[in-house]
CSV table of C-alpha atoms in Angstrom, one decimal:
chain,number,residue,atom,x,y,z
A,1,UNK,CA,-50.5,306.0,33.8
A,2,UNK,CA,-49.6,302.8,32.0
A,3,UNK,CA,-47.1,302.7,29.1
A,4,UNK,CA,-49.8,301.9,26.6
A,5,UNK,CA,-51.9,304.9,27.7
A,6,UNK,CA,-48.8,307.1,27.7
A,7,UNK,CA,-48.0,306.1,24.1
A,8,UNK,CA,-51.6,306.7,23.1
A,9,UNK,CA,-51.7,310.1,24.8
A,10,UNK,CA,-48.3,311.0,23.1
A,11,UNK,CA,-49.5,310.1,19.7
A,12,UNK,CA,-52.7,311.9,20.3
A,13,UNK,CA,-50.9,315.1,21.7
A,14,UNK,CA,-48.5,315.0,18.7
A,15,UNK,CA,-51.5,314.9,16.2
A,16,UNK,CA,-53.3,317.7,18.1
A,17,UNK,CA,-50.2,319.9,18.4
A,18,UNK,CA,-49.9,319.4,14.5
A,19,UNK,CA,-53.6,320.3,14.1
A,20,UNK,CA,-53.1,323.6,16.1
A,21,UNK,CA,-50.0,324.4,14.2
A,22,UNK,CA,-51.9,323.9,10.9
A,23,UNK,CA,-54.9,326.0,12.2
A,24,UNK,CA,-52.5,328.7,13.3
A,25,UNK,CA,-50.8,328.7,9.9
A,26,UNK,CA,-54.2,328.9,8.1
A,27,UNK,CA,-55.4,331.7,10.4
A,28,UNK,CA,-52.2,333.7,9.7
A,29,UNK,CA,-52.5,333.1,6.0
A,30,UNK,CA,-56.1,334.1,5.9
A,31,UNK,CA,-55.6,337.2,8.1
A,32,UNK,CA,-52.6,338.4,5.9
A,33,UNK,CA,-54.6,337.8,2.8
A,34,UNK,CA,-57.5,339.7,4.1
A,35,UNK,CA,-55.4,342.5,5.4
A,36,UNK,CA,-53.6,342.8,2.0
A,37,UNK,CA,-57.0,342.8,0.2
A,38,UNK,CA,-58.3,345.4,2.5
A,39,UNK,CA,-55.3,347.8,2.1
A,40,UNK,CA,-55.3,347.3,-1.7
A,41,UNK,CA,-58.9,348.1,-2.0
A,42,UNK,CA,-58.5,351.2,0.2
A,43,UNK,CA,-55.6,352.4,-1.8
A,44,UNK,CA,-57.5,351.9,-5.2
A,45,UNK,CA,-60.5,353.8,-3.8
A,46,UNK,CA,-58.4,356.8,-2.8
A,47,UNK,CA,-56.8,357.0,-6.3
A,48,UNK,CA,-60.2,356.8,-8.1
A,49,UNK,CA,-60.6,360.6,-7.9
A,50,UNK,CA,-62.2,363.2,-5.5
A,51,UNK,CA,-64.9,361.8,-3.3
A,52,UNK,CA,-66.4,362.6,0.0
A,53,UNK,CA,-64.4,361.5,3.0
A,54,UNK,CA,-67.4,359.8,4.7
A,55,UNK,CA,-68.0,357.7,1.7
A,56,UNK,CA,-64.4,356.4,1.7
A,57,UNK,CA,-64.7,355.7,5.5
A,58,UNK,CA,-68.0,353.9,4.9
A,59,UNK,CA,-66.5,351.8,2.2
A,60,UNK,CA,-63.4,351.0,4.2
A,61,UNK,CA,-65.5,350.1,7.3
A,62,UNK,CA,-67.8,347.8,5.2
A,63,UNK,CA,-64.9,346.2,3.4
A,64,UNK,CA,-63.2,345.5,6.8
A,65,UNK,CA,-66.4,344.0,8.3
A,66,UNK,CA,-66.9,341.7,5.4
A,67,UNK,CA,-63.3,340.6,5.2
A,68,UNK,CA,-63.4,340.0,9.0
A,69,UNK,CA,-66.5,337.9,8.8
A,70,UNK,CA,-65.2,335.9,5.9
A,71,UNK,CA,-61.9,335.3,7.4
A,72,UNK,CA,-63.4,334.2,10.7
A,73,UNK,CA,-65.8,331.8,8.9
A,74,UNK,CA,-62.9,330.5,6.9
A,75,UNK,CA,-60.7,329.9,10.0
A,76,UNK,CA,-63.6,328.2,11.8
A,77,UNK,CA,-64.5,326.0,8.9
A,78,UNK,CA,-60.8,325.0,8.2
A,79,UNK,CA,-60.2,324.4,11.9
A,80,UNK,CA,-63.3,322.0,12.1
A,81,UNK,CA,-62.2,320.1,9.0
A,82,UNK,CA,-58.7,319.9,10.4
A,83,UNK,CA,-59.8,318.6,13.7
A,84,UNK,CA,-62.2,316.0,12.0
A,85,UNK,CA,-59.4,314.6,9.8
A,86,UNK,CA,-56.9,314.6,12.7
A,87,UNK,CA,-59.3,312.6,14.8
A,88,UNK,CA,-59.9,310.1,11.9
A,89,UNK,CA,-56.0,309.6,11.7
A,90,UNK,CA,-55.4,309.7,15.6
A,91,UNK,CA,-58.1,307.0,16.3
A,92,UNK,CA,-56.6,304.2,14.1
A,93,UNK,CA,-53.0,305.1,15.2
A,94,UNK,CA,-53.9,304.8,18.8
A,95,UNK,CA,-55.5,301.4,18.1
A,96,UNK,CA,-52.4,300.3,16.3
A,97,UNK,CA,-50.2,301.4,19.2
A,98,UNK,CA,-52.4,299.4,21.7
A,99,UNK,CA,-52.3,296.4,19.4
A,100,UNK,CA,-48.5,296.6,19.2
A,101,UNK,CA,-48.3,296.8,23.0
A,102,UNK,CA,-50.3,293.5,23.3
A,103,UNK,CA,-48.0,291.9,20.8
A,104,UNK,CA,-45.0,293.0,23.0
A,105,UNK,CA,-46.7,291.2,25.9
A,106,UNK,CA,-47.0,288.0,24.0
A,107,UNK,CA,-50.7,288.4,23.1
A,108,UNK,CA,-52.4,288.5,19.8
A,109,UNK,CA,-54.8,291.4,19.4
A,110,UNK,CA,-58.1,291.3,17.5
A,111,UNK,CA,-58.0,292.4,13.9
A,112,UNK,CA,-58.0,296.0,13.4
A,113,UNK,CA,-61.0,297.3,11.2
A,114,UNK,CA,-60.0,300.2,9.0
A,115,UNK,CA,-62.9,302.4,8.1
A,116,UNK,CA,-61.5,302.8,4.6
A,117,UNK,CA,-59.1,300.2,3.0
A,118,UNK,CA,-58.0,302.2,0.0
A,119,UNK,CA,-56.1,305.0,1.9
A,120,UNK,CA,-52.7,304.9,3.6
A,121,UNK,CA,-54.0,304.3,7.1
A,122,UNK,CA,-56.3,301.5,6.0
A,123,UNK,CA,-53.5,299.8,4.1
A,124,UNK,CA,-51.2,300.1,7.2
A,125,UNK,CA,-53.9,298.4,9.4
A,126,UNK,CA,-54.4,295.7,6.8
A,127,UNK,CA,-50.7,295.0,6.6
A,128,UNK,CA,-50.6,294.8,10.4
A,129,UNK,CA,-53.5,292.4,10.4
A,130,UNK,CA,-51.5,290.2,7.8
A,131,UNK,CA,-48.4,290.4,10.0
A,132,UNK,CA,-50.4,289.2,13.0
A,133,UNK,CA,-51.8,286.2,11.1
A,134,UNK,CA,-48.3,285.2,10.1
A,135,UNK,CA,-46.9,285.6,13.5
A,136,UNK,CA,-49.8,283.5,15.0
A,137,UNK,CA,-49.3,280.9,12.2
A,138,UNK,CA,-45.6,280.7,13.0
A,139,UNK,CA,-46.3,280.4,16.7
A,140,UNK,CA,-48.7,277.5,16.1
A,141,UNK,CA,-46.1,275.9,13.8
A,142,UNK,CA,-43.5,276.3,16.5
A,143,UNK,CA,-45.7,274.7,19.2
A,144,UNK,CA,-46.5,271.8,16.8
A,145,UNK,CA,-42.8,271.4,15.9
A,146,UNK,CA,-41.8,271.4,19.7
A,147,UNK,CA,-44.7,268.7,20.4
A,148,UNK,CA,-43.6,266.6,17.5
A,149,UNK,CA,-39.9,266.7,18.4
A,150,UNK,CA,-40.7,265.9,22.1
A,151,UNK,CA,-42.6,262.8,20.8
A,152,UNK,CA,-40.0,261.8,18.4
A,153,UNK,CA,-37.2,262.0,21.0
A,154,UNK,CA,-39.2,260.6,23.9
A,155,UNK,CA,-40.0,257.3,22.2
A,156,UNK,CA,-36.4,256.0,21.6
A,157,UNK,CA,-35.2,257.3,24.9
A,158,UNK,CA,-38.0,255.6,26.7
A,159,UNK,CA,-37.0,252.3,25.0
A,160,UNK,CA,-33.5,252.8,25.9
A,161,UNK,CA,-34.3,253.6,29.6
A,162,UNK,CA,-36.6,250.6,29.7
A,163,UNK,CA,-33.9,248.2,28.6
A,164,UNK,CA,-31.3,249.7,30.9
A,165,UNK,CA,-33.6,249.5,33.9
A,166,UNK,CA,-34.7,246.0,33.2
A,167,UNK,CA,-30.9,244.9,33.0
A,168,UNK,CA,-30.1,246.8,36.2
A,169,UNK,CA,-32.9,245.1,38.1
A,170,UNK,CA,-31.9,241.6,36.7
A,171,UNK,CA,-35.2,241.2,34.9
A,172,UNK,CA,-33.3,240.6,31.6
A,173,UNK,CA,-29.7,239.9,30.9
A,174,UNK,CA,-27.7,241.7,28.2
A,175,UNK,CA,-27.1,239.9,25.0
A,176,UNK,CA,-26.2,240.7,21.5
A,177,UNK,CA,-29.8,241.2,20.4
A,178,UNK,CA,-30.5,243.6,23.3
A,179,UNK,CA,-27.3,245.6,22.6
A,180,UNK,CA,-28.2,245.8,18.9
A,181,UNK,CA,-31.7,247.1,19.8
A,182,UNK,CA,-30.1,249.8,22.1
A,183,UNK,CA,-27.7,250.8,19.3
A,184,UNK,CA,-30.6,251.1,16.8
A,185,UNK,CA,-32.5,253.3,19.2
A,186,UNK,CA,-29.4,255.5,19.8
A,187,UNK,CA,-29.0,255.7,16.0
A,188,UNK,CA,-32.5,256.8,15.6
A,189,UNK,CA,-32.0,259.8,17.9
A,190,UNK,CA,-28.7,260.6,16.3
A,191,UNK,CA,-30.1,260.6,12.7
A,192,UNK,CA,-33.0,262.7,13.8
A,193,UNK,CA,-30.7,265.3,15.5
A,194,UNK,CA,-28.6,265.3,12.3
A,195,UNK,CA,-31.6,265.9,10.2
A,196,UNK,CA,-32.6,268.8,12.4
A,197,UNK,CA,-29.2,270.2,12.1
A,198,UNK,CA,-29.5,269.9,8.3
A,199,UNK,CA,-32.7,271.9,8.5
A,200,UNK,CA,-31.1,274.5,10.6
A,201,UNK,CA,-28.1,274.7,8.2
A,202,UNK,CA,-30.4,275.1,5.2
A,203,UNK,CA,-32.4,277.9,6.9
A,204,UNK,CA,-29.2,279.9,7.3
A,205,UNK,CA,-28.0,279.3,3.8
A,206,UNK,CA,-27.7,282.5,1.7
A,207,UNK,CA,-26.6,283.3,-1.7
A,208,UNK,CA,-23.3,284.4,-0.3
A,209,UNK,CA,-22.6,281.1,1.2
A,210,UNK,CA,-23.9,278.9,-1.5
A,211,UNK,CA,-21.5,277.7,-4.2
A,212,UNK,CA,-23.1,276.6,-7.6
A,213,UNK,CA,-21.2,274.1,-9.8
A,214,UNK,CA,-21.4,273.0,-13.3
A,215,UNK,CA,-22.8,269.5,-13.1
A,216,UNK,CA,-23.4,266.8,-15.7
A,217,UNK,CA,-27.0,265.8,-14.8
A,218,UNK,CA,-26.8,262.4,-16.3
A,219,UNK,CA,-23.7,261.6,-14.4
A,220,UNK,CA,-25.0,262.9,-11.2
A,221,UNK,CA,-28.3,260.9,-11.6
A,222,UNK,CA,-26.4,257.6,-12.4
A,223,UNK,CA,-24.6,257.9,-9.1
A,224,UNK,CA,-27.9,257.0,-7.5
A,225,UNK,CA,-27.7,253.4,-8.9
A,226,UNK,CA,-24.3,252.9,-7.4
A,227,UNK,CA,-25.4,254.3,-4.0
A,228,UNK,CA,-28.6,252.2,-3.7
A,229,UNK,CA,-27.3,249.1,-5.5
A,230,UNK,CA,-27.3,246.9,-2.3
A,231,UNK,CA,-30.8,248.1,-1.2
A,232,UNK,CA,-32.2,247.7,-4.7
A,233,UNK,CA,-30.7,244.1,-5.0
A,234,UNK,CA,-31.9,243.2,-1.5
A,235,UNK,CA,-35.6,244.2,-2.4
A,236,UNK,CA,-35.4,242.9,-5.9
A,237,UNK,CA,-36.2,246.3,-7.4
A,238,UNK,CA,-35.0,247.6,-10.8
A,239,UNK,CA,-33.9,251.2,-11.3
A,240,UNK,CA,-34.5,252.7,-14.7
A,241,UNK,CA,-32.7,256.0,-15.6
A,242,UNK,CA,-33.7,258.0,-18.6
A,243,UNK,CA,-32.1,261.5,-18.3
A,244,UNK,CA,-31.6,264.0,-21.1
A,245,UNK,CA,-27.9,265.1,-21.0
A,246,UNK,CA,-27.4,268.6,-19.9
A,247,UNK,CA,-24.9,270.6,-17.8
A,248,UNK,CA,-26.3,272.9,-15.2
A,249,UNK,CA,-25.0,275.4,-12.7
A,250,UNK,CA,-26.6,274.3,-9.4
A,251,UNK,CA,-25.8,273.1,-5.8
A,252,UNK,CA,-24.2,269.7,-6.0
A,253,UNK,CA,-24.8,268.9,-2.3
A,254,UNK,CA,-28.5,270.0,-2.6
A,255,UNK,CA,-29.2,268.0,-5.8
A,256,UNK,CA,-27.5,264.9,-4.2
A,257,UNK,CA,-29.5,265.3,-1.0
A,258,UNK,CA,-32.8,265.6,-2.8
A,259,UNK,CA,-32.3,262.6,-5.2
A,260,UNK,CA,-31.1,260.5,-2.3
A,261,UNK,CA,-34.1,261.2,-0.3
A,262,UNK,CA,-36.6,260.6,-3.2
A,263,UNK,CA,-35.0,257.3,-4.2
A,264,UNK,CA,-34.8,256.1,-0.6
A,265,UNK,CA,-38.5,256.9,-0.2
A,266,UNK,CA,-39.3,255.1,-3.5
A,267,UNK,CA,-37.7,252.0,-2.2
A,268,UNK,CA,-39.1,252.2,1.3
A,269,UNK,CA,-42.7,252.7,0.0
A,270,UNK,CA,-42.3,250.3,-3.0
A,271,UNK,CA,-45.5,248.3,-3.6
A,272,UNK,CA,-46.5,246.8,-6.9
A,273,UNK,CA,-44.5,245.8,-9.9
A,274,UNK,CA,-42.3,247.7,-12.3
A,275,UNK,CA,-39.0,249.6,-11.8
A,276,UNK,CA,-38.3,252.8,-10.0
A,277,UNK,CA,-37.6,255.4,-12.7
A,278,UNK,CA,-35.7,258.6,-12.8
A,279,UNK,CA,-36.3,260.8,-15.8
A,280,UNK,CA,-34.9,264.3,-16.7
A,281,UNK,CA,-35.7,266.6,-19.5
A,282,UNK,CA,-35.6,270.3,-20.4
A,283,UNK,CA,-39.0,272.1,-20.2
A,284,UNK,CA,-38.7,275.7,-21.3
A,285,UNK,CA,-36.3,277.5,-18.9
A,286,UNK,CA,-36.3,274.6,-16.3
A,287,UNK,CA,-34.7,271.2,-16.1
A,288,UNK,CA,-37.3,268.7,-14.6
A,289,UNK,CA,-36.1,265.6,-12.7
A,290,UNK,CA,-38.8,263.1,-11.8
A,291,UNK,CA,-38.5,260.1,-9.6
A,292,UNK,CA,-41.4,257.7,-9.8
A,293,UNK,CA,-42.1,254.4,-8.0
A,294,UNK,CA,-44.9,251.9,-7.7
A,295,UNK,CA,-46.9,252.4,-4.5
A,296,UNK,CA,-50.3,253.5,-3.0
A,297,UNK,CA,-51.0,257.0,-4.3
A,298,UNK,CA,-51.0,259.6,-1.4
A,299,UNK,CA,-54.5,260.8,-0.6
A,300,UNK,CA,-55.4,264.4,-1.5
A,301,UNK,CA,-56.0,265.4,2.1
A,302,UNK,CA,-52.4,264.6,2.9
A,303,UNK,CA,-50.8,266.4,0.0
A,304,UNK,CA,-50.9,269.9,1.2
A,305,UNK,CA,-49.0,268.9,4.3
A,306,UNK,CA,-46.6,266.4,2.7
A,307,UNK,CA,-43.6,268.7,3.0
A,308,UNK,CA,-44.2,269.9,6.5
A,309,UNK,CA,-41.7,269.1,9.2
A,310,UNK,CA,-42.6,266.0,11.2
A,311,UNK,CA,-45.7,265.4,9.1
A,312,UNK,CA,-46.2,261.7,8.1
A,313,UNK,CA,-49.0,260.1,6.1
A,314,UNK,CA,-48.8,257.0,8.3
A,315,UNK,CA,-50.4,258.1,11.5
A,316,UNK,CA,-48.9,255.1,13.3
A,317,UNK,CA,-45.6,257.0,13.7
A,318,UNK,CA,-43.8,253.7,13.1
A,319,UNK,CA,-40.3,254.3,11.6
A,320,UNK,CA,-40.5,251.1,9.5
A,321,UNK,CA,-43.5,252.6,7.6
A,322,UNK,CA,-43.3,256.3,8.1
A,323,UNK,CA,-39.8,257.6,8.8
A,324,UNK,CA,-39.6,260.7,10.9
A,325,UNK,CA,-41.3,263.2,8.5
A,326,UNK,CA,-38.1,265.3,8.0
A,327,UNK,CA,-36.8,263.9,4.7
A,328,UNK,CA,-39.2,265.6,2.4
A,329,UNK,CA,-39.1,268.8,4.5
A,330,UNK,CA,-35.3,269.0,4.0
A,331,UNK,CA,-35.6,268.2,0.3
A,332,UNK,CA,-38.3,271.0,-0.1
A,333,UNK,CA,-36.2,273.6,1.6
A,334,UNK,CA,-33.1,272.5,-0.3
A,335,UNK,CA,-35.0,272.9,-3.7
A,336,UNK,CA,-36.0,276.4,-2.8
A,337,UNK,CA,-32.4,277.3,-2.0
A,338,UNK,CA,-31.5,275.9,-5.4
A,339,UNK,CA,-34.0,278.4,-6.9
A,340,UNK,CA,-36.4,275.7,-7.9
A,341,UNK,CA,-39.2,273.7,-6.5
A,342,UNK,CA,-40.1,270.1,-5.4
A,343,UNK,CA,-43.7,268.9,-6.0
A,344,UNK,CA,-45.7,265.7,-5.6
A,345,UNK,CA,-47.5,264.5,-8.7
A,346,UNK,CA,-50.0,261.6,-8.5
A,347,UNK,CA,-49.5,259.3,-11.3
A,348,UNK,CA,-51.4,256.1,-10.2
A,349,UNK,CA,-50.3,253.4,-9.9
A,350,UNK,CA,-47.0,255.2,-9.1
A,351,UNK,CA,-46.1,258.2,-7.0
A,352,UNK,CA,-43.9,260.9,-8.6
A,353,UNK,CA,-41.9,263.7,-7.2
A,354,UNK,CA,-40.7,266.4,-9.6
A,355,UNK,CA,-37.7,268.6,-8.9
A,356,UNK,CA,-37.6,271.7,-11.0
A,357,UNK,CA,-34.3,273.3,-11.5
A,358,UNK,CA,-33.9,276.7,-13.3
A,359,UNK,CA,-31.5,276.6,-16.2
A,360,UNK,CA,-29.2,279.6,-15.7
A,361,UNK,CA,-25.7,280.7,-16.8
A,362,UNK,CA,-22.9,281.2,-14.2
């Protein structure tokens, strides 16, 4: 007998044993009740006064007969009802056990169909279906991540191997330009691995390991100008900062990482006229930081996947135009760890990303 059948039989035998125990308890209860009623009635008849013995015997026999019939019918009806409800419970549980066995073998079972969705068994099956959908979605995401990662690593490694083989065979001779290209390809792989490490580190962050600091938001934002001054000057781009002064308890490293990524993207995708702007203001219980820059508005079909790992709006997969699709994913995860959120807001002719940070006390 297979393990799946064994588990199914085990669950079924348990429910049926429970059924027989319940039937036995009901039978004993009905029998004792009938016996008590019978003896009580006989005693009352005897104390009513003088009467003929045969009449008392007839009354006792008739009462016993009726009580026997009623008790038997009660036991039979309750047994049938108990068996019916047990079968209704045992069926879905056996289906659930078989489905879990399939999951253990790496398979995804078909959705379980509860007969009633508003009872406990129906809710259990619905929750199992939702769990299976989530697991299947996670598996598809993992496969996609593996495929994308393989593609991202293969391209620079292929370029490096091609250069080295060409130099080994004497097709080309090594010079400064070739060495620079090899270094750049190596740096691409190194940076991507570092970003993956960042994602792994963020995934393992918990409230116990995160230290919040009291930060002057205007001061932290103004650091962006110093950090990107060379890049801004090189591309002849102005950076305008209009941040409402406030002190917040938040993650300094997370805030710096998100702002750095957003400003870097604004410079990389800059297309048009006008400055890149960083604004900050209090909105109810949140502080909203917005980074805006001129550029083509991201189409609606790309927005839902904009923060997915390795997703890039530019399908050409060119680092010069699309990056590696990890920066925004890291920023999104970090914003969640900060207790806030990062969203894209189309504001044609600019693109705006809003970081919402909860205002809280220490």
